[in-house]
């Protein structure tokens, strides 16, 4: 190993790299996710205000009644499996859940690709690759 490397170099069958580089990537990942989250939230609020102005109270009322009906069904049935299905249906109605699910899938695919590609990325490097690809 060369001084400062935490991992064996490519000549030794490793991938090389050091802990400081991984820490820098982790900090960058956190900053990108926080910044992207703030930007996405702002755009989402603005889009919601533009596309659904006040006066759609009846749609909200109908949605609330549908949610109450789903919760009532979950409470009345026995067993946990049908309750889990009802609660998953409730979750899938929430836009934040759909957004988190799609981001998690995107990052997961990026991590799997990075770790299993010819580049042999570490988990942190593959996570860095996936998150930075979201921001571009």
mmCIF file of C-alpha atoms in Angstrom:
data_model
loop_
_atom_site.group_PDB
_atom_site.id
_atom_site.type_symbol
_atom_site.label_atom_id
_atom_site.label_comp_id
_atom_site.label_asym_id
_atom_site.label_seq_id
_atom_site.Cartn_x
_atom_site.Cartn_y
_atom_site.Cartn_z
ATOM 1 C CA UNK A 1 0.000 0.000 0.000
ATOM 2 C CA UNK A 2 1.066 3.522 -0.726
ATOM 3 C CA UNK A 3 1.112 5.925 2.217
ATOM 4 C CA UNK A 4 -2.328 7.479 2.836
ATOM 5 C CA UNK A 5 -4.249 4.761 1.007
ATOM 6 C CA UNK A 6 -6.762 2.877 3.072
ATOM 7 C CA UNK A 7 -7.450 0.382 0.289
ATOM 8 C CA UNK A 8 -5.099 -1.809 -1.776
ATOM 9 C CA UNK A 9 -4.120 -0.276 -5.097
ATOM 10 C CA UNK A 10 -5.183 -1.618 -8.496
ATOM 11 C CA UNK A 11 -1.811 -3.350 -8.936
ATOM 12 C CA UNK A 12 -2.665 -5.441 -5.862
ATOM 13 C CA UNK A 13 -6.156 -6.295 -7.104
ATOM 14 C CA UNK A 14 -7.874 -3.535 -5.114
ATOM 15 C CA UNK A 15 -9.547 -0.344 -6.177
ATOM 16 C CA UNK A 16 -7.292 2.198 -4.455
ATOM 17 C CA UNK A 17 -8.527 5.341 -2.769
ATOM 18 C CA UNK A 18 -8.358 6.735 0.708
ATOM 19 C CA UNK A 19 -10.648 7.461 3.639
ATOM 20 C CA UNK A 20 -10.388 11.236 3.140
ATOM 21 C CA UNK A 21 -11.719 10.932 -0.402
ATOM 22 C CA UNK A 22 -14.648 8.838 0.833
ATOM 23 C CA UNK A 23 -15.433 11.367 3.590
ATOM 24 C CA UNK A 24 -15.373 14.161 1.027
ATOM 25 C CA UNK A 25 -17.813 12.219 -1.136
ATOM 26 C CA UNK A 26 -20.143 11.622 1.819
ATOM 27 C CA UNK A 27 -20.198 15.350 2.655
ATOM 28 C CA UNK A 28 -20.893 16.151 -1.006
ATOM 29 C CA UNK A 29 -23.724 13.585 -1.070
ATOM 30 C CA UNK A 30 -25.379 15.190 1.966
ATOM 31 C CA UNK A 31 -25.040 18.689 0.505
ATOM 32 C CA UNK A 32 -26.463 17.613 -2.876
ATOM 33 C CA UNK A 33 -29.417 15.797 -1.283
ATOM 34 C CA UNK A 34 -30.250 18.718 1.015
ATOM 35 C CA UNK A 35 -29.965 21.275 -1.783
ATOM 36 C CA UNK A 36 -31.931 19.152 -4.238
ATOM 37 C CA UNK A 37 -34.572 18.537 -1.588
ATOM 38 C CA UNK A 38 -35.018 22.240 -0.931
ATOM 39 C CA UNK A 39 -35.200 23.054 -4.629
ATOM 40 C CA UNK A 40 -37.656 20.218 -5.311
ATOM 41 C CA UNK A 41 -39.847 21.260 -2.372
ATOM 42 C CA UNK A 42 -39.928 24.859 -3.580
ATOM 43 C CA UNK A 43 -40.778 23.856 -7.147
ATOM 44 C CA UNK A 44 -43.414 21.445 -5.836
ATOM 45 C CA UNK A 45 -45.103 24.099 -3.709
ATOM 46 C CA UNK A 46 -45.098 26.564 -6.587
ATOM 47 C CA UNK A 47 -46.501 23.959 -9.004
ATOM 48 C CA UNK A 48 -49.189 22.993 -6.480
ATOM 49 C CA UNK A 49 -50.224 26.630 -6.085
ATOM 50 C CA UNK A 50 -50.311 27.206 -9.846
ATOM 51 C CA UNK A 51 -52.046 23.975 -10.847
ATOM 52 C CA UNK A 52 -54.465 23.662 -7.944
ATOM 53 C CA UNK A 53 -55.587 27.101 -6.830
ATOM 54 C CA UNK A 54 -58.014 27.564 -3.950
ATOM 55 C CA UNK A 55 -61.549 26.458 -4.668
ATOM 56 C CA UNK A 56 -60.808 22.771 -5.086
ATOM 57 C CA UNK A 57 -62.128 22.130 -1.578
ATOM 58 C CA UNK A 58 -64.563 19.522 -2.861
ATOM 59 C CA UNK A 59 -61.703 17.421 -4.267
ATOM 60 C CA UNK A 60 -59.959 17.541 -0.910
ATOM 61 C CA UNK A 61 -63.214 16.537 0.801
ATOM 62 C CA UNK A 62 -63.674 13.555 -1.524
ATOM 63 C CA UNK A 63 -60.071 12.469 -0.991
ATOM 64 C CA UNK A 64 -60.467 12.740 2.785
ATOM 65 C CA UNK A 65 -63.604 10.576 2.657
ATOM 66 C CA UNK A 66 -61.800 7.957 0.560
ATOM 67 C CA UNK A 67 -58.960 7.898 3.083
ATOM 68 C CA UNK A 68 -61.428 7.523 5.974
ATOM 69 C CA UNK A 69 -63.062 4.589 4.166
ATOM 70 C CA UNK A 70 -59.703 2.859 3.650
ATOM 71 C CA UNK A 71 -58.800 3.354 7.322
ATOM 72 C CA UNK A 72 -62.211 2.022 8.385
ATOM 73 C CA UNK A 73 -61.705 -1.107 6.248
ATOM 74 C CA UNK A 74 -58.305 -1.671 7.823
ATOM 75 C CA UNK A 75 -59.760 -1.376 11.319
ATOM 76 C CA UNK A 76 -62.686 -3.730 10.647
ATOM 77 C CA UNK A 77 -60.774 -6.618 9.090
ATOM 78 C CA UNK A 78 -58.896 -9.228 11.064
ATOM 79 C CA UNK A 79 -55.260 -10.057 10.508
ATOM 80 C CA UNK A 80 -52.370 -7.857 9.587
ATOM 81 C CA UNK A 81 -51.864 -8.676 5.903
ATOM 82 C CA UNK A 82 -54.972 -6.882 4.655
ATOM 83 C CA UNK A 83 -54.216 -3.994 7.010
ATOM 84 C CA UNK A 84 -50.742 -3.757 5.472
ATOM 85 C CA UNK A 85 -52.255 -3.621 1.983
ATOM 86 C CA UNK A 86 -54.646 -0.853 3.016
ATOM 87 C CA UNK A 87 -51.850 1.148 4.648
ATOM 88 C CA UNK A 88 -49.653 0.711 1.563
ATOM 89 C CA UNK A 89 -52.532 2.008 -0.568
ATOM 90 C CA UNK A 90 -52.743 4.981 1.765
ATOM 91 C CA UNK A 91 -48.999 5.591 1.413
ATOM 92 C CA UNK A 92 -49.100 5.343 -2.389
ATOM 93 C CA UNK A 93 -51.681 8.144 -2.454
ATOM 94 C CA UNK A 94 -49.130 10.536 -0.960
ATOM 95 C CA UNK A 95 -46.974 12.367 -3.473
ATOM 96 C CA UNK A 96 -43.991 12.609 -1.088
ATOM 97 C CA UNK A 97 -43.952 8.808 -0.806
ATOM 98 C CA UNK A 98 -43.942 8.389 -4.590
ATOM 99 C CA UNK A 99 -41.100 10.912 -4.865
ATOM 100 C CA UNK A 100 -39.027 9.178 -2.181
ATOM 101 C CA UNK A 101 -39.671 5.788 -3.771
ATOM 102 C CA UNK A 102 -38.515 6.977 -7.192
ATOM 103 C CA UNK A 103 -35.390 8.667 -5.799
ATOM 104 C CA UNK A 104 -34.549 5.564 -3.764
ATOM 105 C CA UNK A 105 -34.969 3.372 -6.845
ATOM 106 C CA UNK A 106 -32.789 5.725 -8.932
ATOM 107 C CA UNK A 107 -30.025 5.796 -6.325
ATOM 108 C CA UNK A 108 -30.296 2.033 -5.782
ATOM 109 C CA UNK A 109 -29.891 1.283 -9.483
ATOM 110 C CA UNK A 110 -26.935 3.689 -9.638
ATOM 111 C CA UNK A 111 -25.253 2.014 -6.669
ATOM 112 C CA UNK A 112 -25.781 -1.467 -8.109
ATOM 113 C CA UNK A 113 -24.445 -0.403 -11.489
ATOM 114 C CA UNK A 114 -21.416 1.324 -9.987
ATOM 115 C CA UNK A 115 -20.478 -1.586 -7.748
ATOM 116 C CA UNK A 116 -21.027 -4.253 -10.422
ATOM 117 C CA UNK A 117 -19.564 -2.450 -13.429
ATOM 118 C CA UNK A 118 -16.018 -2.855 -14.699
ATOM 119 C CA UNK A 119 -15.072 0.178 -12.603
ATOM 120 C CA UNK A 120 -15.493 -1.775 -9.304
ATOM 121 C CA UNK A 121 -16.649 1.259 -7.331
ATOM 122 C CA UNK A 122 -16.855 1.098 -3.566
ATOM 123 C CA UNK A 123 -20.289 1.620 -1.991
ATOM 124 C CA UNK A 124 -19.475 5.247 -1.145
ATOM 125 C CA UNK A 125 -18.171 5.990 -4.643
ATOM 126 C CA UNK A 126 -21.202 4.315 -6.241
ATOM 127 C CA UNK A 127 -23.518 6.314 -3.932
ATOM 128 C CA UNK A 128 -21.631 9.487 -4.875
ATOM 129 C CA UNK A 129 -22.031 8.618 -8.565
ATOM 130 C CA UNK A 130 -25.769 7.950 -8.194
ATOM 131 C CA UNK A 131 -26.528 11.082 -6.162
ATOM 132 C CA UNK A 132 -24.413 13.362 -8.341
ATOM 133 C CA UNK A 133 -26.157 11.999 -11.434
ATOM 134 C CA UNK A 134 -29.496 13.084 -9.925
ATOM 135 C CA UNK A 135 -28.246 16.636 -9.575
ATOM 136 C CA UNK A 136 -27.227 17.023 -13.211
#
